[in-house]
C-alpha cells in the first residue's frame, strides 16, 4: 500500500526525484534517500502516534470525505450509519485530503510546507468534478483493529462496459488494507496484495470495503479485507495484504495482535 | 482484469444497470444479464478474432496512445523502439480509446452506437489534461504471446509523497496482464491478481510493464508480468493473474500454449 508511505523524506522525494531523471542510478539513489528518511530518528513515533496522526484534522485543507451533492441515497445512508456508530467513539471518521502533506500532523506539515506543490494529487482524489470518480469515506475502529470504507464508484472508473475497472477495485482495496495497517501501526510498506475478484461492480455502485488487521509477525503485518455490496448480499472481491513496518516506525502492537 | 470484459451486453449493462439500483437483487440480475450476454451466440468468435479486434482502428475515435507534448524523452525513446520492432510485424501497436465501445470491431460498434454515453470514461483515460495521469501505449507480440506497455506515470497518480500510488501500479498490471489474455484468447474475466511490490516508483517515471501468457488449463488462463524501470535495472513490481475464458468466447489456443 504505497499510499501509506509517508515520511520526512518529502524533501528527498519532491526535490531530488523531480529534478532527477526517473530511472537508473539517480532514481535508485532518490528512492534510497526517501526510504532512508523514513527510518531516521526524525520520524520516530510513540505508540498510538499514527492513530492520532491518521485522524488529524487539517485546519486549512478541504476534507473530501464529507457529503456533497453527488452522493447517492445509498452513500448517504452508509455515511450516516457509520457517523451514528462514531458517537460513542467506537468508530472514528478519518479525513481525506487531495495533498498527502495535509495528512501529516501539524508539526510535520509546517516543516514541509515549502515543498507543497499544486502539481501532484492523491490518485483517488485527482478529478475536479464531484461524483465522477472515487467518492469515499473511511472509518477506523481502533479496538477491533478494523477499517471500513464506504465508496461510490463513479462513471470515470469504467473497465468493461457499464462496470468498474479491476484497477479501481484494487485501488480501493490497497487503500483500505494499507490504511488499516498504517492507522494502527505507523509507517508500513506493501509487500504483497492478492485479490480474488468474485462479481463485477456496476458503475455507479456504492460498496463497502472492509479490512482487519489479522496478525503481526515481527515487522510483517497481515491484513485482509473485501468489497461487498452495501446490503451485504454480493461479495465483489476479497483480498489479503502483507505490509512491512519500517523499522523506526514500529510501535507497540495493538492488544492481542502480536504473535 | 475487468477491463477486458467486453460484450454484446452493453445494452444490459448501460440501460438496465444505470436505470436500476446498484445493489441487491436488481444489481445481481443486471450482472447476470450482462454476463449471460457474453455467453450468447451473438458474441461468438472465430479463432484469431480477438487478436484482430484488439488491434482494430476506430475511424472516429481519438487514439490516446500516440505521442503528445507531455511525453518525456524516455517515453519517446521507448515508443520509437517498439514502433521500430513493429515494422516486421513482430510487434503490433494497439490503439487506446477513452470509450470502450471504440475498442469493439466496427460491426459490433455500429450495433451499439445508440448506447454511446459521454458520461462514462475508461479509468486509465479519465483525465482531460495530457500528462497528468496515465500516458501509455501497448504493443502485442502474437507469436511470443507477450504484451508490453510503456507507461509514463504522471503527478495525479500520487500515493506516498513523490511516489506512485500502489493502486496505480495495480491498474497498469491489471491492464497489461488482462490485455494480453484478451488479445490472444477473447473474452476473459479476472479471477485473481497477485502483486508483489518491490520498489516504489517515483512520480513522473516512465516504466515498462510486460506480460506473458504462461499456460491454459481448460478455461483457466495463467498470465504473469512485471513493472520495471525502462533501463531494466529496477524491478518495481511483479504479478500473476488468473483469468477465466467466457465459454462462448473460447478460441483455439495459440500454438504451444494449451496443456
Short mmCIF file of N, CA and C in Angstrom, two decimals, chain A residues 145-209:
data_model
loop_
_atom_site.label_atom_id
_atom_site.label_comp_id
_atom_site.label_asym_id
_atom_site.label_seq_id
_atom_site.Cartn_x
_atom_site.Cartn_y
_atom_site.Cartn_z
N UNK A 145 -9.47 -3.23 15.60
CA UNK A 145 -8.42 -3.21 14.56
C UNK A 145 -9.03 -3.38 13.17
N UNK A 146 -10.08 -2.65 12.92
CA UNK A 146 -10.80 -2.75 11.64
C UNK A 146 -10.93 -1.39 10.98
N UNK A 147 -11.05 -1.40 9.68
CA UNK A 147 -11.35 -0.18 8.94
C UNK A 147 -12.50 -0.47 7.98
N UNK A 148 -13.35 0.53 7.80
CA UNK A 148 -14.45 0.42 6.84
C UNK A 148 -14.38 1.61 5.89
N UNK A 149 -14.62 1.34 4.62
CA UNK A 149 -14.60 2.40 3.60
C UNK A 149 -15.90 2.31 2.80
N UNK A 150 -16.70 3.35 2.88
CA UNK A 150 -17.90 3.44 2.07
C UNK A 150 -17.51 4.17 0.79
N UNK A 151 -17.73 3.55 -0.36
CA UNK A 151 -17.25 4.13 -1.62
C UNK A 151 -18.32 4.11 -2.70
N UNK A 152 -18.47 5.25 -3.35
CA UNK A 152 -19.35 5.36 -4.52
C UNK A 152 -18.44 5.45 -5.75
N UNK A 153 -18.60 4.51 -6.66
CA UNK A 153 -17.65 4.36 -7.76
C UNK A 153 -18.25 4.92 -9.05
N UNK A 154 -17.79 6.09 -9.40
CA UNK A 154 -18.41 6.90 -10.44
C UNK A 154 -18.11 6.48 -11.86
N UNK A 155 -18.70 7.19 -12.84
CA UNK A 155 -18.65 6.77 -14.26
C UNK A 155 -17.28 6.90 -14.92
N UNK A 156 -16.33 7.58 -14.25
CA UNK A 156 -14.99 7.69 -14.86
C UNK A 156 -14.06 6.56 -14.39
N UNK A 157 -14.65 5.55 -13.78
CA UNK A 157 -13.84 4.42 -13.31
C UNK A 157 -14.14 3.16 -14.12
N UNK A 158 -14.56 3.36 -15.36
CA UNK A 158 -15.06 2.24 -16.16
C UNK A 158 -13.97 1.31 -16.65
N UNK A 159 -14.30 0.03 -16.63
CA UNK A 159 -13.49 -1.01 -17.26
C UNK A 159 -14.31 -1.61 -18.36
N UNK A 160 -14.94 -2.76 -18.12
CA UNK A 160 -15.86 -3.29 -19.12
C UNK A 160 -17.09 -2.40 -19.18
N UNK A 161 -17.82 -2.44 -20.29
CA UNK A 161 -18.93 -1.50 -20.45
C UNK A 161 -19.95 -1.59 -19.32
N UNK A 162 -20.10 -0.49 -18.60
CA UNK A 162 -21.09 -0.44 -17.53
C UNK A 162 -20.59 -0.94 -16.19
N UNK A 163 -19.32 -1.33 -16.12
CA UNK A 163 -18.79 -1.89 -14.87
C UNK A 163 -17.47 -1.22 -14.48
N UNK A 164 -17.17 -1.34 -13.20
CA UNK A 164 -15.98 -0.70 -12.65
C UNK A 164 -14.72 -1.47 -13.07
N UNK A 165 -13.67 -0.74 -13.37
CA UNK A 165 -12.37 -1.32 -13.75
C UNK A 165 -11.77 -2.11 -12.58
N UNK A 166 -11.16 -3.24 -12.90
CA UNK A 166 -10.49 -4.03 -11.87
C UNK A 166 -9.42 -3.25 -11.13
N UNK A 167 -8.77 -2.31 -11.82
CA UNK A 167 -7.75 -1.47 -11.18
C UNK A 167 -8.36 -0.52 -10.15
N UNK A 168 -9.61 -0.11 -10.38
CA UNK A 168 -10.30 0.75 -9.40
C UNK A 168 -10.58 -0.04 -8.12
N UNK A 169 -10.99 -1.29 -8.30
CA UNK A 169 -11.25 -2.15 -7.13
C UNK A 169 -9.94 -2.39 -6.38
N UNK A 170 -8.87 -2.65 -7.12
CA UNK A 170 -7.56 -2.86 -6.49
C UNK A 170 -7.14 -1.61 -5.72
N UNK A 171 -7.45 -0.45 -6.26
CA UNK A 171 -7.06 0.81 -5.62
C UNK A 171 -7.80 1.01 -4.30
N UNK A 172 -9.09 0.70 -4.28
CA UNK A 172 -9.86 0.80 -3.04
C UNK A 172 -9.33 -0.20 -2.01
N UNK A 173 -9.06 -1.42 -2.46
CA UNK A 173 -8.56 -2.44 -1.53
C UNK A 173 -7.17 -2.07 -1.01
N UNK A 174 -6.32 -1.61 -1.88
CA UNK A 174 -4.99 -1.15 -1.47
C UNK A 174 -5.11 -0.09 -0.38
N UNK A 175 -6.05 0.81 -0.56
CA UNK A 175 -6.21 1.93 0.38
C UNK A 175 -6.80 1.48 1.71
N UNK A 176 -7.76 0.59 1.68
CA UNK A 176 -8.43 0.23 2.94
C UNK A 176 -7.61 -0.80 3.73
N UNK A 177 -6.86 -1.65 3.04
CA UNK A 177 -5.99 -2.58 3.76
C UNK A 177 -4.76 -1.85 4.31
N UNK A 178 -4.12 -1.08 3.47
CA UNK A 178 -2.93 -0.35 3.92
C UNK A 178 -3.26 0.73 4.91
N UNK A 179 -4.41 1.38 4.72
CA UNK A 179 -4.83 2.42 5.66
C UNK A 179 -5.06 1.85 7.05
N UNK A 180 -5.57 0.65 7.11
CA UNK A 180 -5.79 -0.03 8.39
C UNK A 180 -4.44 -0.28 9.07
N UNK A 181 -3.49 -0.81 8.31
CA UNK A 181 -2.16 -1.10 8.88
C UNK A 181 -1.49 0.18 9.37
N UNK A 182 -1.56 1.22 8.57
CA UNK A 182 -0.89 2.46 8.92
C UNK A 182 -1.53 3.14 10.13
N UNK A 183 -2.85 3.17 10.13
CA UNK A 183 -3.53 3.86 11.23
C UNK A 183 -3.23 3.20 12.57
N UNK A 184 -3.04 1.90 12.55
CA UNK A 184 -2.80 1.17 13.79
C UNK A 184 -1.32 1.06 14.15
N UNK A 185 -0.45 1.04 13.13
CA UNK A 185 0.94 0.66 13.40
C UNK A 185 1.98 1.63 12.86
N UNK A 186 1.59 2.69 12.22
CA UNK A 186 2.57 3.63 11.69
C UNK A 186 3.02 3.27 10.29
N UNK A 187 4.17 3.83 9.87
CA UNK A 187 4.65 3.63 8.50
C UNK A 187 4.76 2.16 8.15
N UNK A 188 4.17 1.80 7.05
CA UNK A 188 4.31 0.45 6.52
C UNK A 188 4.55 0.54 5.02
N UNK A 189 5.00 -0.56 4.46
CA UNK A 189 5.22 -0.61 3.02
C UNK A 189 4.58 -1.90 2.52
N UNK A 190 3.85 -1.82 1.42
CA UNK A 190 3.21 -3.02 0.89
C UNK A 190 4.25 -3.97 0.34
N UNK A 191 4.13 -5.22 0.71
CA UNK A 191 4.96 -6.26 0.09
C UNK A 191 4.12 -7.08 -0.87
N UNK A 192 2.87 -7.31 -0.53
CA UNK A 192 2.01 -8.14 -1.39
C UNK A 192 0.56 -7.72 -1.27
N UNK A 193 -0.13 -7.75 -2.41
CA UNK A 193 -1.57 -7.54 -2.45
C UNK A 193 -2.15 -8.62 -3.36
N UNK A 194 -3.02 -9.43 -2.81
CA UNK A 194 -3.56 -10.60 -3.51
C UNK A 194 -5.08 -10.50 -3.54
N UNK A 195 -5.63 -10.33 -4.73
CA UNK A 195 -7.06 -10.03 -4.87
C UNK A 195 -7.78 -11.15 -5.62
N UNK A 196 -8.85 -11.64 -5.05
CA UNK A 196 -9.76 -12.53 -5.76
C UNK A 196 -11.00 -11.75 -6.17
N UNK A 197 -11.21 -11.66 -7.47
CA UNK A 197 -12.38 -10.95 -7.99
C UNK A 197 -13.54 -11.95 -8.10
N UNK A 198 -14.67 -11.59 -7.53
CA UNK A 198 -15.80 -12.52 -7.47
C UNK A 198 -16.94 -12.11 -8.40
N UNK A 199 -17.36 -10.86 -8.29
CA UNK A 199 -18.51 -10.37 -9.05
C UNK A 199 -18.23 -8.95 -9.52
N UNK A 200 -18.42 -8.66 -10.81
CA UNK A 200 -18.18 -7.29 -11.30
C UNK A 200 -19.05 -6.26 -10.57
N UNK A 201 -18.54 -5.05 -10.43
CA UNK A 201 -19.25 -3.98 -9.72
C UNK A 201 -19.87 -3.03 -10.75
N UNK A 202 -21.21 -2.92 -10.80
CA UNK A 202 -21.82 -1.98 -11.75
C UNK A 202 -21.34 -0.54 -11.50
N UNK A 203 -21.06 0.15 -12.57
CA UNK A 203 -20.63 1.55 -12.49
C UNK A 203 -21.69 2.36 -11.75
N UNK A 204 -21.25 3.18 -10.80
CA UNK A 204 -22.17 3.99 -10.01
C UNK A 204 -22.56 3.35 -8.70
N UNK A 205 -22.13 2.12 -8.48
CA UNK A 205 -22.48 1.42 -7.24
C UNK A 205 -21.88 2.11 -6.02
N UNK A 206 -22.56 1.92 -4.89
CA UNK A 206 -21.97 2.19 -3.59
C UNK A 206 -21.59 0.83 -2.99
N UNK A 207 -20.36 0.72 -2.57
CA UNK A 207 -19.88 -0.54 -1.99
C UNK A 207 -19.28 -0.28 -0.61
N UNK A 208 -19.13 -1.35 0.13
CA UNK A 208 -18.50 -1.28 1.44
C UNK A 208 -17.22 -2.11 1.38
N UNK A 209 -16.08 -1.44 1.55
CA UNK A 209 -14.79 -2.14 1.61
C UNK A 209 -14.36 -2.18 3.07
#
